[in-house]
Coordinates of C-alpha atoms in Angstrom, one line a residue:
X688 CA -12.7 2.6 8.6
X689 CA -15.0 1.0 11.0
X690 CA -15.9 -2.8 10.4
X691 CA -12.5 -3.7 8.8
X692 CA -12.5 -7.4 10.1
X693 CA -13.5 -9.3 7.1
X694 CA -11.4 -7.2 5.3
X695 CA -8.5 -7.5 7.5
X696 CA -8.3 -11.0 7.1
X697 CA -8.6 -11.3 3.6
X698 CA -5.7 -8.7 3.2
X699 CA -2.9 -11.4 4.7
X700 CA -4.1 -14.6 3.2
X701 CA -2.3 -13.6 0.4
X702 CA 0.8 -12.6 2.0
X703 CA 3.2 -13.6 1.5
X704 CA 6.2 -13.4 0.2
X705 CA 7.5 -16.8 -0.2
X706 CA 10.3 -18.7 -1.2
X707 CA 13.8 -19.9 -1.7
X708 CA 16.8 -20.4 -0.7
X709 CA 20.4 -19.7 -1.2
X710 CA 24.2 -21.7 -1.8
X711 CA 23.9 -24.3 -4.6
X712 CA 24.4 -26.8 -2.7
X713 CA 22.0 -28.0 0.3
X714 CA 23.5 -29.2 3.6
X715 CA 21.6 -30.7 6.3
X716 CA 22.2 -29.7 10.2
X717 CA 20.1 -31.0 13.2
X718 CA 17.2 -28.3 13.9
X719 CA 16.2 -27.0 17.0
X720 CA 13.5 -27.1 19.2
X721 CA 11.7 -24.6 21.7
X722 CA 14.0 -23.1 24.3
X723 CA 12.9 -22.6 28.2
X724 CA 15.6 -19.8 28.7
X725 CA 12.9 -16.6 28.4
X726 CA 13.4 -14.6 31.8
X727 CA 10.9 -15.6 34.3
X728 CA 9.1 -11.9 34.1
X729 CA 8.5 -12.3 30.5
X730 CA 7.2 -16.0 31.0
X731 CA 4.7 -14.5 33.2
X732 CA 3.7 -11.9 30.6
X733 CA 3.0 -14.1 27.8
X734 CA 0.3 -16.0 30.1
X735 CA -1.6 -12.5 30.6
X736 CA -4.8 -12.2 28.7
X737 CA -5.2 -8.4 27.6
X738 CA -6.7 -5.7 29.4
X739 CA -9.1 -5.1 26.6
X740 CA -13.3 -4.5 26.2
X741 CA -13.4 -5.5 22.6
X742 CA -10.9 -7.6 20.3
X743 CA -11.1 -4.9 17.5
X744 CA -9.3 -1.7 17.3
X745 CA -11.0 1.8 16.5
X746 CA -10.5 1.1 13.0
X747 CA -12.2 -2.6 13.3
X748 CA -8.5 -4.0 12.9
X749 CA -8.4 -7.4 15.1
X750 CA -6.1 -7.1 17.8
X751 CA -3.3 -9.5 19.1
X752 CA -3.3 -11.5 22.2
X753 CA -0.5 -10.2 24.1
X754 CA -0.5 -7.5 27.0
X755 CA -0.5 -4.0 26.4
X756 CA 2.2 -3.3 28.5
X757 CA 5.4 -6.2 29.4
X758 CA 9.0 -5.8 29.6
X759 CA 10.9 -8.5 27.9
X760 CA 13.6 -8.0 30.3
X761 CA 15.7 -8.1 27.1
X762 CA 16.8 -6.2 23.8
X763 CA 16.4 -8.0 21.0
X764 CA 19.3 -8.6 18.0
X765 CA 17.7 -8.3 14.5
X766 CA 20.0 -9.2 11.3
X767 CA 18.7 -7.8 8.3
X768 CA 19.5 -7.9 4.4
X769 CA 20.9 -4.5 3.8
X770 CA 20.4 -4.5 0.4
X771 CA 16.6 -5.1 0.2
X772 CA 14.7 -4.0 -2.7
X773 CA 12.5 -1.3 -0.4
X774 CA 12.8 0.2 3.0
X775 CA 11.7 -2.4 5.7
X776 CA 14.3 -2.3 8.0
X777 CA 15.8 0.3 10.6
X778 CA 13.8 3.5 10.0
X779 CA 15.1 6.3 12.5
X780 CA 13.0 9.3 11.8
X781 CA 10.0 10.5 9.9
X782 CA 10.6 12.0 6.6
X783 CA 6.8 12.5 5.1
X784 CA 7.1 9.1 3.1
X785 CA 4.1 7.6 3.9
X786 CA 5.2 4.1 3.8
X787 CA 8.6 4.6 5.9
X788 CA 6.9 7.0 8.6
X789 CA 4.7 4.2 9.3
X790 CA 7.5 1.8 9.8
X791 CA 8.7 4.3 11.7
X792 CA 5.8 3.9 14.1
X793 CA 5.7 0.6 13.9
X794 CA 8.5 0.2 15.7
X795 CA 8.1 3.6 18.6
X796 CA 5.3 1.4 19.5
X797 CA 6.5 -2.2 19.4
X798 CA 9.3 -1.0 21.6
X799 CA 7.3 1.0 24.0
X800 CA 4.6 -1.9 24.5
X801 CA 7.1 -5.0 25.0
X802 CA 9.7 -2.4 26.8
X803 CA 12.6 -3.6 24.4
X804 CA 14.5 -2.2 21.9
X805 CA 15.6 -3.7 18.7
X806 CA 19.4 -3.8 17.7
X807 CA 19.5 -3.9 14.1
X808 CA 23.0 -4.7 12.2
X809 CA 22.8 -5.8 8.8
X810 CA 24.8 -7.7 6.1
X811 CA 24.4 -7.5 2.2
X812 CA 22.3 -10.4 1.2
X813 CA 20.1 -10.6 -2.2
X814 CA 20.2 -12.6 -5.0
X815 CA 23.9 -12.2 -5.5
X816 CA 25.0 -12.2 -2.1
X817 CA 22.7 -14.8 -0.5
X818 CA 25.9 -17.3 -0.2
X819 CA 27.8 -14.4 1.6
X820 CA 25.0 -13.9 3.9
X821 CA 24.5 -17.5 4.8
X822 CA 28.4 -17.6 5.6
X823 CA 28.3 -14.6 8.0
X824 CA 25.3 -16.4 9.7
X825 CA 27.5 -19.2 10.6
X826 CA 30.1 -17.7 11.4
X827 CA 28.4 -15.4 13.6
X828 CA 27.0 -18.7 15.5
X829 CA 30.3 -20.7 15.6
X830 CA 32.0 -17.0 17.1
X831 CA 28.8 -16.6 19.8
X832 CA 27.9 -13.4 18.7
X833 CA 24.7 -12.3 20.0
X834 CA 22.0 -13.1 17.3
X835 CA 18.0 -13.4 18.1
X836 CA 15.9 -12.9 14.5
X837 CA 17.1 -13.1 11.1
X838 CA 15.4 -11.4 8.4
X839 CA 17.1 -12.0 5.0
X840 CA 16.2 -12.5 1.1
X841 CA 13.7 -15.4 0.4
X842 CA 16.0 -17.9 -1.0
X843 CA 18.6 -17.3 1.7
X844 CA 15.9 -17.6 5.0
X845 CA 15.0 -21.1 3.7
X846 CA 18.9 -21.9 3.0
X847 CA 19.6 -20.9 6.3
X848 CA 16.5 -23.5 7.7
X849 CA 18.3 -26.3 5.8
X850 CA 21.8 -25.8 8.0
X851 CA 19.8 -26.2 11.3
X852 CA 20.2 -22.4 12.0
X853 CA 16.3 -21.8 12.6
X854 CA 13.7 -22.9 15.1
X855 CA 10.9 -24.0 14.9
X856 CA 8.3 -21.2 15.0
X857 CA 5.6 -23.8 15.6
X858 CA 7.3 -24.3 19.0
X859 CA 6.4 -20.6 20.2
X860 CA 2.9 -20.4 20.9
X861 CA 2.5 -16.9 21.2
X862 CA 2.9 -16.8 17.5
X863 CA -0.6 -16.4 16.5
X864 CA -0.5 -18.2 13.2
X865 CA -4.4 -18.2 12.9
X866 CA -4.1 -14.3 13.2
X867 CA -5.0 -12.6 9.5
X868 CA -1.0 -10.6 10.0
X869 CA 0.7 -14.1 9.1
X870 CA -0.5 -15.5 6.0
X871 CA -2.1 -19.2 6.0
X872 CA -1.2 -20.5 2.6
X873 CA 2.6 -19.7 3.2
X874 CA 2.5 -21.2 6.6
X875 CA 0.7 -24.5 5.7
X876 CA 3.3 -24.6 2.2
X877 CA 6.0 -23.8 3.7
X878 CA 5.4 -26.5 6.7
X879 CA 7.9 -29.8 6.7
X880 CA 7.5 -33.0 9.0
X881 CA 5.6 -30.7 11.4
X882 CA 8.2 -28.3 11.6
X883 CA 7.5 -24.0 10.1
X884 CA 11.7 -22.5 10.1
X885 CA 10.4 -18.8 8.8
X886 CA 7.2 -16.6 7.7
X887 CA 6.4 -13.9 7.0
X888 CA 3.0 -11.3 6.3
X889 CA 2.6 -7.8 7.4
X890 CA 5.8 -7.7 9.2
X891 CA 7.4 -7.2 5.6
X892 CA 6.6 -4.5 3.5
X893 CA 8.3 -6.3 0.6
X894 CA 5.5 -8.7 0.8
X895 CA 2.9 -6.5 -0.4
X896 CA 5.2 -4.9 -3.3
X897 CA 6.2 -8.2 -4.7
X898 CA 3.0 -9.4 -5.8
X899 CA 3.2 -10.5 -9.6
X900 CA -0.2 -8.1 -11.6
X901 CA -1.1 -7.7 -15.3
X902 CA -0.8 -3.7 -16.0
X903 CA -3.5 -2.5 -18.5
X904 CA -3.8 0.6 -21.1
X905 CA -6.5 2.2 -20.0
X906 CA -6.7 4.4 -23.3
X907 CA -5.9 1.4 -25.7
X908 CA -8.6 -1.0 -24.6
X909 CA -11.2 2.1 -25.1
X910 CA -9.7 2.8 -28.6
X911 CA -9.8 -0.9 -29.8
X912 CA -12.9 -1.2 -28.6
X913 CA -11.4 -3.9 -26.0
X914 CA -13.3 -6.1 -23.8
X915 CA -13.1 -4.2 -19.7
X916 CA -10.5 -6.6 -17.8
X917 CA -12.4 -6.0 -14.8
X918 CA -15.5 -7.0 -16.4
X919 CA -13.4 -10.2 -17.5
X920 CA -12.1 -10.9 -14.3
X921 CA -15.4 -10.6 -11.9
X922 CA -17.1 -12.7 -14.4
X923 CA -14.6 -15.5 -14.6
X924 CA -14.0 -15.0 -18.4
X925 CA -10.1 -13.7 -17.7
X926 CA -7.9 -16.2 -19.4
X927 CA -5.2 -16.4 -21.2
X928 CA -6.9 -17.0 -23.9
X929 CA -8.6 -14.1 -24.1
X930 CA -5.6 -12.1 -22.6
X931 CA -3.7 -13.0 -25.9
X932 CA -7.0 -12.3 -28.3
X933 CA -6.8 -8.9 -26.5
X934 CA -2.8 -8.4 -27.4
X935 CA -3.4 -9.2 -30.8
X936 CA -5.9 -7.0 -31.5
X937 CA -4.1 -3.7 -31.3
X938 CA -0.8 -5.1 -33.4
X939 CA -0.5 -4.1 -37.3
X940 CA 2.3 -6.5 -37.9
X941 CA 3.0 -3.7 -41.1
X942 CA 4.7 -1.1 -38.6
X943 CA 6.7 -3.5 -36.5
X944 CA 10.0 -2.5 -35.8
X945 CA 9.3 1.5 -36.1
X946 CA 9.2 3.5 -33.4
X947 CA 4.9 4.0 -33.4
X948 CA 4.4 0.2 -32.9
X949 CA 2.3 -0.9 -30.4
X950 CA 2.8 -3.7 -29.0
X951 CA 0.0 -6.1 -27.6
X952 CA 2.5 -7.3 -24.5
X953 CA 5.5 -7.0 -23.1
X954 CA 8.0 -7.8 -20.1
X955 CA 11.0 -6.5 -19.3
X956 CA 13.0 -9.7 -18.3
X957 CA 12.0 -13.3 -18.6
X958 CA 12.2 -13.1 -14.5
X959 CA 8.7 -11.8 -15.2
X960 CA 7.3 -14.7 -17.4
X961 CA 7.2 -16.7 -13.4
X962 CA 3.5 -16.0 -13.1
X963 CA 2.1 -17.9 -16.4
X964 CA 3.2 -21.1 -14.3
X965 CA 1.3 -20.3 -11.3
X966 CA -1.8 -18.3 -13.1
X967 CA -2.5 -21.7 -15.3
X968 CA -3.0 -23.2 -12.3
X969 CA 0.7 -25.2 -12.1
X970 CA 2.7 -26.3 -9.2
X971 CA 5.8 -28.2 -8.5
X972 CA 5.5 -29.6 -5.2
X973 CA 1.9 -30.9 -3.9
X974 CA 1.1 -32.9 -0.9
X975 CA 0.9 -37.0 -1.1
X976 CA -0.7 -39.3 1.7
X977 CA -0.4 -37.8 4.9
X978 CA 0.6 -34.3 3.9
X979 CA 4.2 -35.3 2.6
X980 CA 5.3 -33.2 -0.1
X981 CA 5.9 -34.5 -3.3
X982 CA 6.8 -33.8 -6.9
X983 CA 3.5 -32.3 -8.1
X984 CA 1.9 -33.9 -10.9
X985 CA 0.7 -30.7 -12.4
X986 CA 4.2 -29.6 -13.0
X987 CA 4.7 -32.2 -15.8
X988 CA 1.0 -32.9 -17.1
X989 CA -0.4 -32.2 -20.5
X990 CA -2.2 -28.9 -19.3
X991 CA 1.5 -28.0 -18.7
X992 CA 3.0 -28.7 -21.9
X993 CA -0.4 -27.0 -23.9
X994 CA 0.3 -24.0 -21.5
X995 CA 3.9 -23.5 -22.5
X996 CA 3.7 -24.1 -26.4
X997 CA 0.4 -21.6 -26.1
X998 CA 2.5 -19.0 -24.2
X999 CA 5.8 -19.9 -26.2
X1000 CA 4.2 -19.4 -29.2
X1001 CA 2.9 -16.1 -28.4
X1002 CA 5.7 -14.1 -26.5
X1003 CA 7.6 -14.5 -29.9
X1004 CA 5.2 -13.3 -31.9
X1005 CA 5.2 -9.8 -33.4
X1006 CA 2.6 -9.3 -30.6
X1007 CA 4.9 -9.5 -27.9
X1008 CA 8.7 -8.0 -26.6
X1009 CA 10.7 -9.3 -24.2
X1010 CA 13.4 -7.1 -22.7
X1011 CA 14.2 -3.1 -22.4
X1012 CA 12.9 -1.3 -23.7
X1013 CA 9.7 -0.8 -21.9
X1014 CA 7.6 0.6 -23.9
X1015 CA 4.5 0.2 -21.6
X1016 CA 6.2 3.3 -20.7
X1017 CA 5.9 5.0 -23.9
X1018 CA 2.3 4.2 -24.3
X1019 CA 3.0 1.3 -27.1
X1020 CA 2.1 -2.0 -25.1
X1021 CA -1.7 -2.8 -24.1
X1022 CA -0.2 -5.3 -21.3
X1023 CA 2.8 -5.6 -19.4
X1024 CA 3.3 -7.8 -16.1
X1025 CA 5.3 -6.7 -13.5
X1026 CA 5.6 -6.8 -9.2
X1027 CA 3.0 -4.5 -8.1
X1028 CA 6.0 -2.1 -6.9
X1029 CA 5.8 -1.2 -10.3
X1030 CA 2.8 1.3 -9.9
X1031 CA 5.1 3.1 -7.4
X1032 CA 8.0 3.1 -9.1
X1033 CA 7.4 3.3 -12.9
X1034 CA 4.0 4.6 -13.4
X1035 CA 3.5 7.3 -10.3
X1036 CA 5.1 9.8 -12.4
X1037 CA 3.7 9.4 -16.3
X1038 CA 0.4 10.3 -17.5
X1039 CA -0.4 6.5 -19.1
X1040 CA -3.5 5.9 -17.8
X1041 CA -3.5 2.7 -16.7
X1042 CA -5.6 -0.2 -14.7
X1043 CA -4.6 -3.2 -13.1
X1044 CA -5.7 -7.3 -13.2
X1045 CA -4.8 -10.4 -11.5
X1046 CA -2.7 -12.9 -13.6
X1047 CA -5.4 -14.6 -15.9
X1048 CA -6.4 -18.4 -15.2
X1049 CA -5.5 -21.3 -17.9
X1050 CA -9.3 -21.5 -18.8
X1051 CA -13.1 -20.6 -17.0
X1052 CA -13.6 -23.7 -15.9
X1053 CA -10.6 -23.3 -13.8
X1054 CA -12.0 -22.4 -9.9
X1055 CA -9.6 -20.1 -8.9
X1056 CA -6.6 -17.2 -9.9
X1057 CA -3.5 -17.7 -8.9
X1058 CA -0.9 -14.5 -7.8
X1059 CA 2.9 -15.4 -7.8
X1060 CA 4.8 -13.4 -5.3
X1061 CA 8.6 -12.5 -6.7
X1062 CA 11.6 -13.8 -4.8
X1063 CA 12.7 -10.6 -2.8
X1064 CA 10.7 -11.1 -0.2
X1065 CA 11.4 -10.6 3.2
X1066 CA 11.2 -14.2 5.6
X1067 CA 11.7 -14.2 9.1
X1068 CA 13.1 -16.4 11.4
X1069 CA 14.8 -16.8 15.1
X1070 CA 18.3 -18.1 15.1
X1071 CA 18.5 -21.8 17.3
X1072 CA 21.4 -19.7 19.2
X1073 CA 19.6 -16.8 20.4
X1074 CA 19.3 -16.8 24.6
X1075 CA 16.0 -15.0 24.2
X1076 CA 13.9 -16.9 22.2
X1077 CA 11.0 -17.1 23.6
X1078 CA 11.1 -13.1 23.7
X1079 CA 12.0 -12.8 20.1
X1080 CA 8.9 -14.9 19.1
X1081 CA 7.3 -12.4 21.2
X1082 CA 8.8 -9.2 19.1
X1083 CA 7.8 -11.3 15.7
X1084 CA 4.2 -10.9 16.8
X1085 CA 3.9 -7.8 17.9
X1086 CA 5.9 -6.7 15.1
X1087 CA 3.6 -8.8 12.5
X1088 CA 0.1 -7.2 14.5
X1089 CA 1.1 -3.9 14.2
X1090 CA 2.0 -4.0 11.0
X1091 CA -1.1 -5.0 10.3
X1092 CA -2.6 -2.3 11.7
X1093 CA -0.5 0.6 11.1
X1094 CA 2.2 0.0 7.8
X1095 CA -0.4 -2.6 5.5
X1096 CA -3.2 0.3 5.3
X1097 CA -0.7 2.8 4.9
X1098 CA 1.1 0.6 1.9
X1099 CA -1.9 -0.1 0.5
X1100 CA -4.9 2.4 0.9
X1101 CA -2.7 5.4 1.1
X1102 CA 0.3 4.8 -1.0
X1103 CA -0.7 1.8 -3.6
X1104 CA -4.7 2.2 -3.8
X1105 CA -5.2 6.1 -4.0
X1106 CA -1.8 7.6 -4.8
X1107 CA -0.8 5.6 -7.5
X1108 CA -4.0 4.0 -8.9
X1109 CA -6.1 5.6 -11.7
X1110 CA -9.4 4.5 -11.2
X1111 CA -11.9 3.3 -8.6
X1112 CA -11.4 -0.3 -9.4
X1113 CA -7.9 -1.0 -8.7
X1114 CA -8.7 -1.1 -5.2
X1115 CA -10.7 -3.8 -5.0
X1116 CA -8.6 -5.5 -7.9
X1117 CA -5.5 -5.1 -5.4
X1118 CA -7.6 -6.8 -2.4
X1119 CA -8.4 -9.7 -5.1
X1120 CA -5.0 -9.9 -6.0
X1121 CA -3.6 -10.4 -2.9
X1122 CA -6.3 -12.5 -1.7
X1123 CA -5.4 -15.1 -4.5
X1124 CA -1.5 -14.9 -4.2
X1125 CA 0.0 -18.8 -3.7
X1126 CA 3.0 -20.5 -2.6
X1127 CA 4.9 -23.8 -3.4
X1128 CA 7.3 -25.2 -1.5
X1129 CA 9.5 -26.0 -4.9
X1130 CA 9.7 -22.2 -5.4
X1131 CA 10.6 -21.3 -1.7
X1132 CA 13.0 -24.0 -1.7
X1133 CA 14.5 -23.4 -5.3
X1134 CA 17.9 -23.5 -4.7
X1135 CA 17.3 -27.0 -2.8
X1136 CA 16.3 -28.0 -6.7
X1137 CA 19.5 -25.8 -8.0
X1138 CA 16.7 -23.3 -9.1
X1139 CA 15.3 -25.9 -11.2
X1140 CA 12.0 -25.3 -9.7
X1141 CA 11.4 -21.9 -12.5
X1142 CA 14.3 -22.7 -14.6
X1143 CA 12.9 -25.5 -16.8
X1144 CA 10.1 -23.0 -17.2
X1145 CA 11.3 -19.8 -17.6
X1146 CA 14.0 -21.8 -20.3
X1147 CA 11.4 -23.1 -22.2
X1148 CA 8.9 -19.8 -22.2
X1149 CA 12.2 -17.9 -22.8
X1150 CA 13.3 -19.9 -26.0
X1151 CA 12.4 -18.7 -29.4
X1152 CA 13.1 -22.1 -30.9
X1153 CA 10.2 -24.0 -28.5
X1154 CA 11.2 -27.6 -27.6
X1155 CA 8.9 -29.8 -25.6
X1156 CA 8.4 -29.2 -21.9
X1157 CA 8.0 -32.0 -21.0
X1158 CA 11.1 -33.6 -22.7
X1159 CA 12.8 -31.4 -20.9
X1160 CA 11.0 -31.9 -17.6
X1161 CA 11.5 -36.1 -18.2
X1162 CA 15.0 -35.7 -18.7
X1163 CA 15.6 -34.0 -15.1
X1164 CA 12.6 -36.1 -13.1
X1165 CA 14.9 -38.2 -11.2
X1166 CA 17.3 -35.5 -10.4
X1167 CA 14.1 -33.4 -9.4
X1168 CA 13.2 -36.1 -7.1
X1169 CA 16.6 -37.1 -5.5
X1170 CA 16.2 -32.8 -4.7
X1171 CA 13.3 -33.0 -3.2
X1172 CA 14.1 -37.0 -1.3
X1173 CA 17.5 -34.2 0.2
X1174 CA 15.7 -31.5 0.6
X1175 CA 13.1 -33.4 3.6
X1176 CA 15.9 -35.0 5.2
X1177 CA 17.3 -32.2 6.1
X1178 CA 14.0 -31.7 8.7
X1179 CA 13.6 -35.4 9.8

C-alpha cells in the first residue's frame, strides 16, 4: 500500500461523526481554558521533534508529530458510553474480528509509546440515556472523581460543552488538527467564538459506520434495463430526480400489497429520510459576517420547500415503503438508504447482490454531494477538571494517528471494502462517500434547538397528508432563532 498519502487524507475529511446534544433544556456554565498542570517530564516531551527519516510510514500513512517513545508520567481516565452502537471502547484481547483486534492494537501501542495506560469506566449513554449520562458527568465533577477524556453519544458530547464541562481543544497544540485523522469540515462546523469543545475522526470507529449511503439491486437495475448508478454518479447525472425515475420503473402498481411486489424504495424508519435534507444541498446553520453562525437561509428557501413536496410526494407513493418490513432484504426494493453499518450487518450474510451510491444531489448543476453522518457517533472531549490535561490531549492524538493507521484500513479495506462489498466499485464509491460527508452545527447541536434542527423535516417528509414546509418552518423562526441567540451564549 505504498503511496497512501493522498489517499490518507481524503479518507478523514469526511469523518466525522458529528452532532448533538442531549437534556432538553440548554444550560450555560463558564468554559475553560488551557491548563499548565502537565508534569514537567511530559512538558518536555511534547517539545521533542521525532526521531524519524521520513514523515510516512511503510504503508505511505503520514505520521504524527509526537515522540516515539515519552512517558506521560500519568494514567489516563477515559469515560465512555457503554451502550454504543459498535465496539470502540475497552478491547482486552484479540478474538479474530478484524475490526476489534485492531482496536485492540491500537491501544498495546498507544500505551507502550506514551508509557500510560488508559482507565476505562463507562456509563450507559445513547439516545435514551444521554440525560443520565450528562448527570453522572456532573456529578462525578462536583464529587472530584478523577475524570480526564469523555467519549459519549453525539448529542450528549455537545450537551456536555454547553455546561462548561469541556475545554477547549484549540488550547492544546499538540492536537494536530491539520492532520488528515481529525476531520476539517467537523472541526471548522463545529467551531464557536474561537472555541472547538469535542471531535472526533479515526479515533471512532462509529465514525466510519454511520455514514448515511443509497443501497442498490444489483440484479434489478440489469433486469429493467436501469441506468449504472456509478455511471450516474461519476458523471454528475445522480439526482434525485433520476433516483425516483429509476424507483418507478420497476413498480407495477397492479401487484401492490402481495407478497411478489417490488418496491422502487424503501427505509426502514423515518430516522433514515435525514439525508434528503443534506443531499439537496440544505443546511440549518451557515456562517454570517465574520464567521458567526446563523440561521441558514437554505433551511427555509424555495429549493427547500420544492425538495420536500418532491420527496413527500414520492415516499407515499405505491413506489415507496416506509417501516419494517425490509424488504430490500427479500430482494423486492431497487433502493434502500441506510448507515453504511448496514453492509456489515444486514447484507454480509444474504446472496442480494447489491452496490452502493452516495446520497444523490437536488439537481446537476449542483457542485457537490453531500453525505449525512447518523447521530451515534462517537465525540471526544477532555473534562475542564482533569489534573492531566495537557497529557490527555496528548492520548487523543496518538490515539486519533494510530487509528489512522492501524483500525481505518482495517474498517474499511478489510472489513467494509472487500468482505462485504460485491463489486470492484464500491471501493472507490466508499472513499467518495466519505470524502463528501458534511456537518452543521444545527444538527450537532439539535437538542440546543429541542431537536428542531431534523424534526420539522423529518415531520414533514414523514406526513402522508403533506403541508407546506415552510409554513411550518415560519411558524417556529423566532423560536429557532432565540435557540440558536442561547445556544452561543453559552461560549461567549
Amino acid at each position: 500500500m505504498k503511496n497512501r498519502s493522498s489517499h490518507a487524507v481524503s479518507l478523514l475529511t469526511l469523518l466525522l461523526a458529528l452532532l448533538m446534544l442531549s437534556a432538553s433544556a440548554v444550560s450555560c456554565a463558564d468554559t475553560g481554558t488551557g491548563s499548565d498542570d502537565t508534569s514537567a517530564q511530559a512538558t518536555a516531551a511534547l517539545t521533542e521533534a521525532p526521531e524519524t527519516s521520513s514523515i510516512y510510514d511503510t504503508d505511505g500513512y503520514l505520521l504524527d508529530k509526537l515522540p516515539e517513545k515519552m512517558s506521560l508520567g500519568t494514567d489516563i481516565a477515559l469515560l465512555y458510553w457503554s451502550d454504543v452502537e459498535n465496539p470502540e471502547f475497552e478491547i482486552t484481547e484479540q478474538g479474530g474480528e478484524i475490526v476489534e483486534d485492531a482496536l485492540y492494537t491500537r491501544d498495546v501501542r498507544v500505551k507502550e509509546r506514551l508509557g500510560t495506560d488508559i482507565v476505562y469506566s463507562s456509563t450507559p449513554g445513547n439516545n435514551n440515556n444521554n440525560a443520565a449520562f450528562t448527570t453522572y458527568v456532573q456529578n462525578a465533577v462536583k464529587g472530584g472523581e478523577t475524570l480526564d477524556i469523555i467519549a459519549a453519544y453525539s448529542m450528549t458530547t455537545a450537551n456536555i460543552s454547553t455546561l462548561g464541562l469541556c475545554e477547549n481543544l484549540l488550547d492544546y497544540p499538540v492536537i494536530d488538527f491539520s492532520a488528515p485523522w481529525w476531520p476539517s469540515d467537523l472541526v471548522s462546523e463545529a467551531t464557536i467564538n474561537n472555541k472547538l469543545f469535542f471531535s472526533s475522526g479515526d479515533i471512532s470507529t462509529n465514525m466510519l459506520y454511520m455514514m448515511y449511503t443509497v443501497f442498490f439491486n444489483k440484479s434489478l437495475i440489469e433486469e429493467y434495463g436501469l441506468e449504472d448508478p456509478y455511471t450516474l454518479v461519476s458523471e454528475g447525472r445522480w439526482t434525485f430526480e433520476k433516483f425516483m425515475e429509476m424507483a418507478d420503473a420497476v413498480v407495477d402498481t397492479a401487484g401492490y400489497g402481495t407478497d411478489s411486489y417490488i418496491y422502487g424504495f424503501n427505509v426502514t424508519s423515518d430516522v433514515h429520510i435525514d439525508p434528503w435534507f443534506y443531499g439537496a444541498g440544505l443546511r440549518t446553520v451557515s456562517r454570517g459576517d465574520g464567521g458567526v453562525p446563523v440561521l441558514s437561509d437554505s433551511w427555509h428557501s424555495e429549493q427547500a420547500e420544492n425538495a420536500v413536496a418532491r420527496a413527500n410526494a414520492f415516499l407515499h407513493s405505491q413506489t415507496s415503503t416506509i417501516g419494517s418490513p425490509d424488504v430490500f432484504l427479500q430482494d423486492r426494493s431497487l433502493f434502500t438508504m441506510h448507515r453504511s453499518v448496514y453492509a456489515k450487518n444486514n447484507l454480509s450474510g444474504t446472496d442480494i447482490d447489491f452496490g452502493i451510491a452516495v446520497t444523490p444531489k437536488d439537481s446537476e448543476e449542483q457542485e457537490k454531494y453531500a453525505t449525512c453522518l447518523a447521530f451515534p457517533v462517537s465525540l471526544y472531549a477532555i473534562c475542564t477538571a482533569s489534573e492531566h490535561k495537557n497529557e490527555s490531549a496528548t492520548l487523543l492524538e496518538a490515539l486519533a494517528s494510530q487509528g489512522y493507521r492501524t483500525v481505518t484500513p482495517a474498517l474499511f479495506e478489510i472489513s467494509l471494502k472487500t468482505k462485504y462489498a460485491m463489486d470492484s466499485e464500491t471501493g472507490k464509491m466508499f472513499d467518495l462517500i466519505r470524502e463528501t460527508v458534511v456537518f452543521d452545527l444545527g444538527r450537532l447541536y439539535t437538542t440546543a434547538f429541542n431537536k428542531r434542527t431534523y424534526q420539522i423535516f423529518r415531520s414533514a417528509m414523514s406526513n402522508a397528508t403533506y403541508t407546506s414546509y415552510l409554513k411550518q418552518y415560519n411558524g417556529e423562526a423566532k423560536l429557532l432563532k432565540s435557540y440558536l441567540d442561547k445556544l452561543l451564549s453559552c461560549f461567549e
